[in-house]
CSV table of C-alpha atoms and ligand atoms in Angstrom, one decimal:
chain,number,residue,atom,x,y,z
U,1117,MET,CA,20.9,-22.6,19.6
U,1118,ASP,CA,17.1,-23.0,19.7
U,1119,LYS,CA,15.2,-23.2,22.9
U,1120,LEU,CA,11.8,-24.5,23.8
U,1121,VAL,CA,9.5,-22.4,25.9
U,1122,ILE,CA,6.7,-24.3,27.7
U,1123,ARG,CA,4.0,-23.0,30.0
U,1124,GLY,CA,2.6,-25.8,32.2
U,1125,GLY,CA,-0.9,-26.6,33.2
U,1126,ASN,CA,-2.7,-27.8,30.1
U,1127,PRO,CA,-4.0,-31.4,29.9
U,1128,LEU,CA,-3.2,-32.9,26.6
U,1129,LEU,CA,-6.4,-33.7,24.7
U,1130,GLY,CA,-6.9,-35.2,21.2
U,1131,THR,CA,-4.8,-37.3,18.8
U,1132,VAL,CA,-1.1,-37.1,18.3
U,1133,ARG,CA,0.5,-39.2,15.5
U,1134,VAL,CA,3.8,-41.1,15.9
U,1135,SER,CA,6.5,-41.0,13.3
U,1136,GLY,CA,8.7,-43.7,12.0
U,1137,ALA,CA,11.3,-45.1,14.4
U,1138,LYS,CA,14.7,-43.3,14.3
U,1139,ASN,CA,16.4,-46.4,15.7
U,1140,ALA,CA,15.0,-48.6,12.9
U,1141,ALA,CA,15.6,-46.1,10.1
U,1142,LEU,CA,19.3,-45.7,11.0
U,1143,PRO,CA,20.3,-49.4,10.5
U,1144,ALA,CA,18.0,-49.6,7.5
U,1145,MET,CA,19.8,-46.8,5.8
U,1146,ALA,CA,23.1,-48.5,6.6
U,1147,ALA,CA,21.8,-51.7,5.0
U,1148,ALA,CA,21.7,-50.0,1.6
U,1149,ILE,CA,25.5,-50.3,1.6
U,1150,LEU,CA,25.1,-54.0,1.1
U,1151,THR,CA,23.8,-53.8,-2.4
U,1152,ASP,CA,24.5,-51.8,-5.6
U,1153,GLU,CA,20.7,-51.5,-6.3
U,1154,PRO,CA,18.4,-48.8,-4.9
U,1155,ILE,CA,16.8,-49.2,-1.5
U,1156,ILE,CA,13.5,-47.3,-0.8
U,1157,LEU,CA,12.6,-46.6,2.8
U,1158,GLU,CA,9.2,-45.1,3.8
U,1159,ASN,CA,8.0,-43.6,7.0
U,1160,ILE,CA,11.4,-42.1,7.7
U,1161,PRO,CA,11.2,-39.5,10.6
U,1162,GLN,CA,12.3,-36.0,9.8
U,1163,VAL,CA,14.9,-35.8,12.6
U,1164,ARG,CA,18.5,-34.6,12.8
U,1165,ASP,CA,20.1,-38.1,13.0
U,1166,ILE,CA,18.6,-39.1,9.6
U,1167,GLU,CA,20.1,-36.0,8.0
U,1168,THR,CA,23.5,-37.0,9.6
U,1169,THR,CA,23.2,-40.5,8.2
U,1170,ARG,CA,22.4,-39.0,4.7
U,1171,LYS,CA,25.6,-37.0,4.9
U,1172,LEU,CA,27.6,-40.0,6.1
U,1173,LEU,CA,26.4,-42.1,3.1
U,1174,ALA,CA,26.8,-39.3,0.6
U,1175,GLU,CA,30.4,-38.8,1.8
U,1176,MET,CA,31.1,-42.4,0.9
U,1177,GLY,CA,29.8,-41.9,-2.6
U,1178,ALA,CA,26.2,-43.0,-2.2
U,1179,GLU,CA,23.3,-41.2,-3.9
U,1180,VAL,CA,20.7,-40.4,-1.3
U,1181,GLU,CA,17.4,-38.7,-2.0
U,1182,LEU,CA,15.5,-37.7,1.1
U,1183,GLY,CA,12.0,-36.2,0.8
U,1184,TYR,CA,9.5,-35.2,3.4
U,1185,GLY,CA,6.0,-34.3,2.4
U,1186,ARG,CA,2.4,-34.9,3.4
U,1187,ALA,CA,2.3,-38.0,1.3
U,1188,HIS,CA,5.5,-39.6,2.4
U,1189,HIS,CA,8.7,-39.4,4.4
U,1190,ARG,CA,10.8,-41.4,2.0
U,1191,THR,CA,14.5,-41.9,1.2
U,1192,THR,CA,15.9,-43.7,-1.8
U,1193,ILE,CA,19.5,-44.7,-1.4
U,1194,SER,CA,21.8,-46.1,-4.1
U,1195,CYS,CA,25.3,-47.4,-3.1
U,1196,ARG,CA,26.3,-48.3,-6.6
U,1197,ASN,CA,29.6,-46.4,-6.4
U,1198,LEU,CA,31.1,-46.5,-2.9
U,1199,ALA,CA,34.3,-44.6,-3.6
U,1200,SER,CA,35.5,-44.2,0.0
U,1201,PRO,CA,34.3,-46.7,2.6
U,1202,GLU,CA,34.9,-44.3,5.5
U,1203,ALA,CA,33.0,-42.6,8.3
U,1204,SER,CA,34.8,-39.5,9.5
U,1205,TYR,CA,35.2,-38.3,13.1
U,1206,GLU,CA,33.4,-35.1,12.3
U,1207,LEU,CA,30.1,-37.0,11.6
U,1208,VAL,CA,30.6,-40.0,14.0
U,1209,LYS,CA,31.2,-37.6,17.0
U,1210,THR,CA,27.7,-36.2,16.4
U,1211,MET,CA,26.0,-39.6,16.1
U,1212,ARG,CA,27.6,-42.7,17.5
U,1213,ALA,CA,25.1,-44.9,15.6
U,1214,SER,CA,27.4,-44.1,12.6
U,1215,THR,CA,29.2,-47.3,13.7
U,1216,LEU,CA,26.4,-49.1,12.0
U,1217,VAL,CA,28.2,-48.7,8.7
U,1218,LEU,CA,31.2,-50.7,9.9
U,1219,GLY,CA,29.8,-54.2,9.2
U,1220,PRO,CA,28.1,-53.4,5.9
U,1221,LEU,CA,31.2,-51.7,4.5
U,1222,VAL,CA,33.5,-54.6,5.3
U,1223,ALA,CA,30.9,-57.1,3.9
U,1224,ARG,CA,30.4,-55.1,0.7
U,1225,CYS,CA,33.8,-53.4,0.0
U,1226,GLY,CA,36.2,-55.6,1.9
U,1227,ARG,CA,37.4,-52.7,3.9
U,1228,ALA,CA,36.2,-49.9,6.2
U,1229,ARG,CA,37.7,-47.0,8.1
U,1230,VAL,CA,35.3,-45.7,10.8
U,1231,SER,CA,36.1,-43.3,13.6
U,1232,LEU,CA,35.7,-44.7,17.1
U,1233,PRO,CA,32.6,-42.9,18.5
U,1234,GLY,CA,34.1,-41.9,21.8
U,1235,GLY,CA,31.9,-41.6,24.8
U,1236,CYS,CA,28.7,-39.7,25.1
U,1237,ALA,CA,26.7,-38.1,27.9
U,1238,ILE,CA,25.1,-41.3,29.1
U,1239,GLY,CA,28.2,-43.5,29.3
U,1240,ALA,CA,31.4,-44.8,27.8
U,1241,ARG,CA,29.5,-46.8,25.1
U,1242,PRO,CA,32.4,-48.8,23.7
U,1243,ILE,CA,32.1,-50.8,20.5
U,1244,ASP,CA,34.3,-53.7,21.5
U,1245,LEU,CA,31.5,-56.2,20.9
U,1246,HIS,CA,31.1,-55.0,17.3
U,1247,ILE,CA,34.8,-55.4,16.7
U,1248,LYS,CA,35.1,-58.8,18.4
U,1249,GLY,CA,32.1,-60.1,16.3
U,1250,LEU,CA,33.7,-58.8,13.0
U,1251,GLU,CA,37.0,-60.6,14.0
U,1252,ARG,CA,35.0,-63.8,14.5
U,1253,LEU,CA,33.7,-63.3,10.9
U,1254,GLY,CA,37.4,-63.2,9.7
U,1255,ALA,CA,37.9,-59.4,9.5
U,1256,GLU,CA,41.4,-58.0,10.4
U,1257,ILE,CA,40.9,-55.1,12.7
U,1258,THR,CA,43.4,-52.4,13.6
U,1259,GLN,CA,42.8,-49.3,15.7
U,1260,GLU,CA,44.9,-46.2,15.4
U,1261,HIS,CA,44.5,-42.4,15.5
U,1262,GLY,CA,41.0,-42.8,16.8
U,1263,TYR,CA,39.8,-44.9,13.9
U,1264,VAL,CA,38.9,-48.6,13.4
U,1265,GLU,CA,40.3,-50.1,10.2
U,1266,ALA,CA,38.7,-53.4,9.1
U,1267,ARG,CA,39.7,-55.5,6.2
U,1268,ALA,CA,38.5,-58.9,4.8
U,1269,GLU,CA,38.7,-60.5,1.4
U,1270,ARG,CA,35.4,-62.1,2.2
U,1271,LEU,CA,33.8,-62.6,5.6
U,1272,ARG,CA,33.3,-66.2,6.7
U,1273,GLY,CA,30.3,-67.4,8.7
U,1274,ALA,CA,31.0,-68.2,12.4
U,1275,GLU,CA,29.5,-68.7,15.8
U,1276,ILE,CA,29.2,-65.4,17.7
U,1277,VAL,CA,28.1,-65.2,21.3
U,1278,PHE,CA,27.7,-61.6,22.5
U,1279,ASP,CA,29.3,-61.0,26.0
U,1280,LYS,CA,26.5,-58.4,26.6
U,1281,ILE,CA,23.3,-57.7,24.8
U,1282,THR,CA,23.9,-54.9,22.3
U,1283,VAL,CA,21.3,-53.4,19.9
U,1284,THR,CA,23.5,-51.9,17.3
U,1285,GLY,CA,26.1,-54.6,17.8
U,1286,THR,CA,23.5,-57.2,16.9
U,1287,GLU,CA,22.4,-55.0,13.9
U,1288,ASP,CA,26.0,-54.3,12.7
U,1289,LEU,CA,27.0,-58.0,12.7
U,1290,LEU,CA,23.6,-59.2,11.3
U,1291,MET,CA,24.2,-57.0,8.3
U,1292,ALA,CA,27.8,-58.2,7.9
U,1293,ALA,CA,26.8,-61.9,8.1
U,1294,THR,CA,24.3,-61.6,5.2
U,1295,LEU,CA,27.2,-61.5,2.7
U,1296,ALA,CA,29.6,-63.8,4.6
U,1297,GLU,CA,30.4,-67.2,3.2
U,1298,GLY,CA,28.5,-70.0,5.0
U,1299,GLU,CA,26.3,-69.9,8.1
U,1300,THR,CA,26.6,-67.5,11.0
U,1301,VAL,CA,24.9,-68.3,14.3
U,1302,MET,CA,24.7,-65.3,16.7
U,1303,GLN,CA,23.6,-65.9,20.3
U,1304,ASN,CA,22.7,-63.5,23.2
U,1305,CYS,CA,21.3,-61.1,20.5
U,1306,ALA,CA,19.2,-58.0,21.2
U,1307,ARG,CA,15.5,-58.7,20.7
U,1308,GLU,CA,14.4,-55.1,20.1
U,1309,PRO,CA,11.7,-54.6,17.4
U,1310,GLU,CA,14.2,-52.5,15.5
U,1311,VAL,CA,16.4,-55.6,15.1
U,1312,THR,CA,13.5,-57.5,13.7
U,1313,ASP,CA,12.6,-54.7,11.4
U,1314,LEU,CA,16.1,-54.7,10.0
U,1315,ALA,CA,16.0,-58.4,9.4
U,1316,ASP,CA,12.7,-58.0,7.6
U,1317,LEU,CA,14.4,-55.5,5.2
U,1318,LEU,CA,17.5,-57.6,4.8
U,1319,ASN,CA,15.3,-60.7,3.9
U,1320,LYS,CA,13.4,-58.5,1.3
U,1321,MET,CA,16.9,-57.8,-0.1
U,1322,GLY,CA,17.5,-61.5,-0.5
U,1323,ALA,CA,19.2,-62.3,2.7
U,1324,ARG,CA,18.5,-65.6,4.6
U,1325,ILE,CA,17.9,-64.7,8.2
U,1326,GLU,CA,15.9,-66.7,10.8
U,1327,GLY,CA,15.3,-66.0,14.5
U,1328,ALA,CA,15.4,-62.1,14.6
U,1329,GLY,CA,13.6,-61.0,17.7
U,1330,SER,CA,14.9,-64.0,19.6
U,1331,PRO,CA,18.2,-64.4,21.4
U,1332,THR,CA,19.6,-66.7,18.6
U,1333,ILE,CA,19.8,-65.5,15.0
U,1334,ARG,CA,20.9,-67.8,12.1
U,1335,VAL,CA,22.1,-66.3,8.8
U,1336,GLN,CA,23.0,-68.2,5.7
U,1337,GLY,CA,25.4,-66.0,3.8
U,1338,VAL,CA,24.6,-65.1,0.1
U,1339,SER,CA,26.9,-63.7,-2.6
U,1340,LYS,CA,24.7,-60.7,-3.4
U,1341,LEU,CA,21.8,-58.7,-2.2
U,1342,HIS,CA,19.3,-56.8,-4.4
U,1343,GLY,CA,17.2,-53.6,-4.0
U,1344,ALA,CA,14.0,-53.5,-2.0
U,1345,ARG,CA,11.3,-51.2,-0.7
U,1346,HIS,CA,10.4,-51.2,3.1
U,1347,ARG,CA,8.3,-49.2,5.5
U,1348,ILE,CA,10.0,-48.4,8.8
U,1349,ILE,CA,8.1,-49.4,12.0
U,1350,PRO,CA,6.6,-46.7,14.3
U,1351,ASP,CA,8.8,-45.2,16.9
U,1352,ARG,CA,7.9,-47.0,20.2
U,1353,ILE,CA,10.0,-44.5,22.3
U,1354,GLU,CA,8.3,-41.5,20.8
U,1355,ALA,CA,4.9,-43.2,21.4
U,1356,ALA,CA,6.0,-44.0,25.0
U,1357,THR,CA,7.0,-40.3,25.5
U,1358,PHE,CA,3.5,-39.1,24.4
U,1359,ILE,CA,1.7,-41.7,26.5
U,1360,LEU,CA,3.5,-40.5,29.6
U,1361,ALA,CA,2.8,-36.9,28.6
U,1362,GLY,CA,-0.9,-37.7,28.5
U,1363,ALA,CA,-0.8,-39.5,31.8
U,1364,LEU,CA,1.3,-36.7,33.5
U,1365,THR,CA,-0.9,-33.8,32.4
U,1366,GLY,CA,-4.2,-35.6,33.4
U,1367,GLY,CA,-5.3,-35.5,29.8
U,1368,ASP,CA,-7.2,-37.8,27.4
U,1369,LEU,CA,-4.7,-38.4,24.6
U,1370,ASN,CA,-4.9,-40.8,21.7
U,1371,VAL,CA,-1.4,-41.8,20.5
U,1372,ALA,CA,-2.0,-42.9,16.9
U,1373,GLY,CA,0.1,-44.8,14.4
U,1374,CYS,CA,2.0,-46.8,17.1
U,1375,ASP,CA,2.3,-50.5,17.7
U,1376,PRO,CA,1.1,-51.4,21.2
U,1377,ASN,CA,2.8,-54.8,21.0
U,1378,HIS,CA,6.1,-52.9,21.3
U,1379,LEU,CA,4.9,-51.1,24.5
U,1380,GLY,CA,4.1,-54.0,26.8
U,1381,ALA,CA,6.4,-53.1,29.7
U,1382,LEU,CA,5.3,-49.5,29.8
U,1383,LEU,CA,1.6,-50.2,29.5
U,1384,GLN,CA,1.9,-52.8,32.4
U,1385,LYS,CA,3.8,-50.3,34.5
U,1386,LEU,CA,1.1,-47.6,33.9
U,1387,ARG,CA,-1.5,-50.0,35.1
U,1388,GLU,CA,0.5,-50.3,38.4
U,1389,VAL,CA,0.6,-46.4,38.5
U,1390,GLY,CA,-3.1,-46.2,38.1
U,1391,VAL,CA,-3.3,-44.8,34.6
U,1392,LYS,CA,-6.1,-46.0,32.4
U,1393,THR,CA,-5.2,-47.0,28.8
U,1394,ALA,CA,-7.0,-48.6,26.0
U,1395,HIS,CA,-5.5,-49.7,22.7
U,1396,THR,CA,-6.4,-50.8,19.2
U,1397,ALA,CA,-4.0,-52.5,16.8
U,1398,GLU,CA,-2.3,-49.1,16.0
U,1399,SER,CA,-3.1,-46.7,18.8
U,1400,VAL,CA,-3.0,-46.2,22.6
U,1401,ARG,CA,-5.5,-44.0,24.3
U,1402,VAL,CA,-4.3,-42.7,27.7
U,1403,ILE,CA,-6.7,-41.2,30.2
U,1404,GLY,CA,-4.9,-39.6,33.1
U,1405,ASP,CA,-7.8,-38.5,35.3
U,1406,GLY,CA,-6.9,-40.2,38.5
U,1407,GLU,CA,-4.2,-40.0,41.2
U,1408,LEU,CA,-0.8,-41.4,40.1
U,1409,ARG,CA,0.6,-44.1,42.5
U,1410,ALA,CA,4.4,-44.6,42.9
U,1411,ALA,CA,5.8,-47.7,41.2
U,1412,ASP,CA,9.4,-48.9,40.9
U,1413,VAL,CA,11.1,-49.4,37.5
U,1414,MET,CA,14.2,-51.3,36.4
U,1415,THR,CA,15.5,-50.8,32.9
U,1416,GLU,CA,16.2,-54.0,31.0
U,1417,GLU,CA,16.8,-55.0,27.4
U,1418,TYR,CA,13.7,-55.5,25.3
U,1419,PRO,CA,11.1,-56.7,26.2
U,1420,GLY,CA,11.9,-55.3,29.6
U,1421,PHE,CA,11.3,-51.6,30.5
U,1422,PRO,CA,13.3,-49.5,28.0
U,1423,THR,CA,16.2,-47.5,29.1
U,1424,ASP,CA,15.1,-44.9,26.5
U,1425,VAL,CA,11.9,-44.3,28.5
U,1426,GLN,CA,13.6,-44.1,32.0
U,1427,ALA,CA,14.1,-40.3,32.0
U,1428,GLN,CA,10.5,-39.7,30.8
U,1429,TYR,CA,9.1,-42.1,33.5
U,1430,MET,CA,11.1,-40.2,36.1
U,1431,ALA,CA,9.2,-37.0,35.3
U,1432,LEU,CA,6.0,-38.9,35.8
U,1433,ALA,CA,7.3,-40.4,39.1
U,1434,THR,CA,7.7,-36.9,40.6
U,1435,GLN,CA,4.0,-36.5,40.3
U,1436,ALA,CA,3.1,-39.9,41.8
U,1437,GLU,CA,2.1,-40.3,45.5
U,1438,GLY,CA,4.8,-42.2,47.3
U,1439,THR,CA,8.4,-43.4,46.6
U,1440,SER,CA,9.4,-44.7,43.2
U,1441,VAL,CA,12.9,-46.4,42.9
U,1442,ILE,CA,14.2,-46.2,39.3
U,1443,THR,CA,17.1,-48.5,38.6
U,1444,GLU,CA,19.2,-47.9,35.4
U,1445,ASN,CA,20.8,-51.2,34.4
U,1446,ILE,CA,21.9,-50.4,30.9
U,1447,PHE,CA,24.0,-47.3,31.0
U,1448,GLU,CA,26.3,-46.0,33.7
U,1449,ASN,CA,25.4,-42.3,33.6
U,1450,ARG,CA,21.9,-41.8,32.6
U,1451,PHE,CA,20.5,-39.7,35.4
U,1452,MET,CA,21.5,-36.2,34.3
U,1453,HIS,CA,17.9,-35.2,33.8
U,1454,ALA,CA,17.4,-35.9,37.6
U,1455,LEU,CA,19.5,-32.9,38.5
U,1456,GLU,CA,17.4,-30.6,36.3
U,1457,LEU,CA,14.1,-32.0,37.6
U,1458,VAL,CA,15.4,-31.3,41.2
U,1459,ARG,CA,16.0,-27.7,40.1
U,1460,MET,CA,12.3,-27.6,39.2
U,1461,GLY,CA,11.3,-28.8,42.6
U,1462,ALA,CA,11.4,-32.6,42.4
U,1463,ASN,CA,12.6,-34.7,45.3
U,1464,ILE,CA,15.1,-37.2,43.8
U,1465,ARG,CA,18.2,-38.8,45.4
U,1466,ILE,CA,20.7,-40.6,43.3
U,1467,GLU,CA,22.3,-43.7,44.8
U,1468,GLY,CA,24.6,-45.3,42.2
U,1469,SER,CA,22.4,-46.9,39.6
U,1470,ARG,CA,19.3,-46.1,41.5
U,1471,ALA,CA,17.2,-42.9,41.6
U,1472,VAL,CA,14.8,-42.6,44.6
U,1473,VAL,CA,12.0,-40.3,43.6
U,1474,ARG,CA,9.6,-39.0,46.3
U,1475,GLY,CA,6.3,-37.6,45.1
U,1476,LYS,CA,4.1,-35.9,44.7
U,1477,THR,CA,6.0,-32.6,44.6
U,1478,PRO,CA,4.8,-29.5,42.7
U,1479,LEU,CA,7.2,-28.5,39.9
U,1480,SER,CA,8.0,-24.8,39.2
U,1481,ALA,CA,9.2,-23.5,35.9
U,1482,ALA,CA,13.0,-23.0,35.5
U,1483,ALA,CA,15.6,-22.4,32.9
U,1484,VAL,CA,16.9,-26.0,32.3
U,1485,LEU,CA,19.5,-27.6,30.1
U,1486,ALA,CA,19.0,-30.7,27.9
U,1487,SER,CA,22.0,-33.1,28.0
U,1488,ASP,CA,20.9,-35.9,25.8
U,1489,LEU,CA,18.0,-37.0,23.7
U,1490,ARG,CA,15.8,-38.7,26.2
U,1491,ALA,CA,16.8,-36.3,29.1
U,1492,SER,CA,15.4,-33.5,26.9
U,1493,ALA,CA,12.1,-35.4,26.6
U,1494,SER,CA,12.0,-35.7,30.3
U,1495,LEU,CA,12.3,-32.0,30.8
U,1496,VAL,CA,9.6,-31.3,28.2
U,1497,LEU,CA,7.2,-33.6,30.2
U,1498,ALA,CA,8.1,-31.9,33.5
U,1499,ALA,CA,7.6,-28.5,31.9
U,1500,LEU,CA,4.1,-29.5,30.8
U,1501,VAL,CA,3.0,-29.7,34.4
U,1502,ALA,CA,5.3,-27.1,36.0
U,1503,ASP,CA,3.9,-23.9,37.3
U,1504,GLY,CA,5.0,-21.1,35.0
U,1505,GLU,CA,7.1,-20.9,31.9
U,1506,THR,CA,10.1,-23.3,31.5
U,1507,ILE,CA,12.9,-22.6,29.0
U,1508,ILE,CA,14.8,-25.6,27.8
U,1509,ASP,CA,18.1,-24.9,26.2
U,1510,ARG,CA,20.1,-27.0,23.7
U,1511,VAL,CA,17.1,-28.5,22.1
U,1512,TYR,CA,19.2,-29.8,19.2
U,1513,HIS,CA,19.4,-32.9,21.4
U,1514,ILE,CA,15.7,-33.4,21.2
U,1515,ASP,CA,15.6,-32.6,17.5
U,1516,ARG,CA,17.9,-35.7,17.0
U,1517,GLY,CA,15.0,-38.0,17.7
U,1518,TYR,CA,11.7,-36.2,17.9
U,1519,GLU,CA,10.0,-34.9,14.7
U,1520,HIS,CA,8.4,-31.5,15.1
U,1521,ILE,CA,7.8,-32.1,18.8
U,1522,GLU,CA,6.5,-28.6,19.5
U,1523,GLU,CA,4.0,-28.8,16.6
U,1524,LYS,CA,2.8,-32.2,17.7
U,1525,LEU,CA,2.3,-31.2,21.4
U,1526,ARG,CA,0.7,-27.8,20.4
U,1527,GLY,CA,-1.7,-29.8,18.3
U,1528,VAL,CA,-3.0,-31.5,21.5
U,1529,GLY,CA,-3.2,-28.4,23.7
U,1530,ALA,CA,0.3,-27.8,25.1
U,1531,GLN,CA,1.5,-24.2,25.4
U,1532,ILE,CA,4.9,-24.7,23.7
U,1533,ARG,CA,6.9,-22.6,21.3
U,1534,ARG,CA,10.4,-22.7,19.9
U,1535,ILE,CA,12.7,-19.6,20.0
U,1536,GLY,CA,15.9,-19.1,18.0
U,1537,GLU,CA,18.9,-17.8,19.9
U,1538,MET,CA,18.4,-14.0,20.3
U,1539,LEU,CA,21.5,-12.5,18.7
U,1540,PRO,CA,23.0,-9.5,20.7
U,1541,LYS,CA,22.1,-6.3,18.9
U,1542,ARG,CA,25.5,-5.5,17.5
U,1543,ALA,CA,26.0,-8.9,16.0
U,1544,ALA,CA,22.6,-8.7,14.4
U,1545,GLY,CA,23.3,-5.2,13.1
U,1546,GLY,CA,26.8,-6.2,12.0
U,1547,ARG,CA,28.1,-3.1,13.7
I,58,EPZ,C1,20.9,-48.5,21.1
I,58,EPZ,O1,22.2,-48.0,21.4
I,58,EPZ,C2,20.0,-47.3,20.8
I,58,EPZ,N1,20.5,-46.5,19.7
I,58,EPZ,C3,20.0,-46.4,22.1
I,58,EPZ,O2,19.1,-45.4,21.9
I,58,EPZ,C4,19.5,-47.3,23.3
I,58,EPZ,O3,19.5,-46.5,24.4
I,58,EPZ,C5,20.4,-48.5,23.4
I,58,EPZ,O4,20.4,-49.3,22.2
I,58,EPZ,C6,19.9,-49.5,24.5
I,58,EPZ,O5,18.6,-49.9,24.2
I,58,EPZ,C7,20.2,-46.9,18.4
I,58,EPZ,O6,19.6,-48.0,18.2
I,58,EPZ,C8,20.7,-46.1,17.3
I,58,EPZ,P1,23.8,-51.0,23.2
I,58,EPZ,P2,23.5,-48.9,21.4
I,58,EPZ,O7,24.9,-51.4,22.3
I,58,EPZ,O8,23.3,-50.0,20.4
I,58,EPZ,C9,27.3,-51.8,26.2
I,58,EPZ,C10,18.3,-43.2,21.8
I,58,EPZ,O9,17.9,-42.5,22.8
I,58,EPZ,N2,28.1,-52.1,25.0
I,58,EPZ,O10,22.6,-51.9,23.2
I,58,EPZ,O11,24.7,-48.1,21.3
I,58,EPZ,C11,26.9,-50.3,26.3
I,58,EPZ,O12,28.0,-49.5,26.8
I,58,EPZ,C12,19.5,-44.0,21.9
I,58,EPZ,O13,17.7,-43.3,20.8
I,58,EPZ,C13,29.5,-52.6,25.2
I,58,EPZ,O14,29.9,-52.7,26.3
I,58,EPZ,O15,23.4,-49.6,22.9
I,58,EPZ,C14,25.7,-50.4,27.1
I,58,EPZ,O16,26.1,-50.4,28.5
I,58,EPZ,C15,20.3,-43.7,23.1
I,58,EPZ,N3,30.2,-52.9,24.1
I,58,EPZ,C16,25.1,-51.7,26.8
I,58,EPZ,O17,26.1,-52.5,26.2
I,58,EPZ,C17,29.7,-52.8,22.8
I,58,EPZ,O18,30.4,-53.1,21.9
I,58,EPZ,C18,23.9,-51.6,25.8
I,58,EPZ,O19,24.4,-50.8,24.7
I,58,EPZ,C19,28.4,-52.3,22.7
I,58,EPZ,C20,27.6,-52.0,23.8
């Protein structure tokens, strides 16, 4: 397994470019299931979860071209022949977002067999709301041997009120509703930009969706959807990660190719912390030349402070003067990074869903372990300001959602390199 080796102390200077949003690309790729015509998606990030989704669609019988080059990060997906509307445990266990194929498969093929994702490092993460919503649309659902089986001659439009706000639950049912008979009204929907981006793609495919980005979404079902071309929105979580890295290292970093309108909660928080930022329509410049002041954070659904930025913010809080109380309201177990930050010298106390961070404490390099995607990012940020050389193990987590992170950070002055697992001599020599 690869490791990242980071020597702290360099301020980040210059321009770093943001990739397409993983969490917009995944539902967009699943949307290709809804039509027998090709879907072309541009600005696809070169990350592990995209490759997993390519495999998932190919296993069903889709033709998926995926090309990364200077000119484009593009995928063309044709789901003309979907032989087996299934998502196997082997793939779903590596990426729970595979559940996003459930709604499209039932809507297009009339049946689906998708492995239950099981829990993950940050929490139980059930999909009960996806299932309840599909039943409201008339699907018959059974669960056995760890799989969800769903069947429906044709889905019928319905009123759906989500018990809790769920991002992929909203996306899954939005896709299913596009081919249902009649009108579907979904309330208490997620308002994330990735939901709106999916609705934009679906409307380009001939769907009739109104209200995406608001709590209530109306869908007039149609009998068929057609092919389309769509450019994926920039990754707001990657952008937030780099903005925090610029602030933390006391640098002068221009984060280009992002959408500042998606970063309101973070930018407001950074003003409280005393970090200067300036933005254009598609970039944020962060100048971290002053003292950092402690500020509390509570994660909320969009447009509140994103849970996917909580771990990265905690790394910053260890370097702020004073006490920052970070409350995680979305997931029940999303503080694993705190234990690793403490090993590097941070002063953090966990009290249920709150983490109390006392700064400023110098951080010293250590061998640390990444546990999930955003926890890994938090450790990278801490390593950028730690004294010495930090080694982060299990970086496959970070490769799931960050494209070429070491190249991007090295490009703005970080001392970071990737090392492959050193095989023991005999194994390498075959003796
Ligand atoms: C999406 O996950 C993102 N993933 C996550 O990003 C993100 O952390 C999360 O939304 C919250 O913003 C993708 O978009 C692929 P939820 P999702 O359903 O949809 C509970 C990353 O780092 N819930 O909005 O799985 C759930 O347990 C990843 O890129 C139910 O109870 O999250 C959680 O407490 C990590 N029943 C809350 O709702 C359900 O049926 C929000 O989860 C569904 C969810």
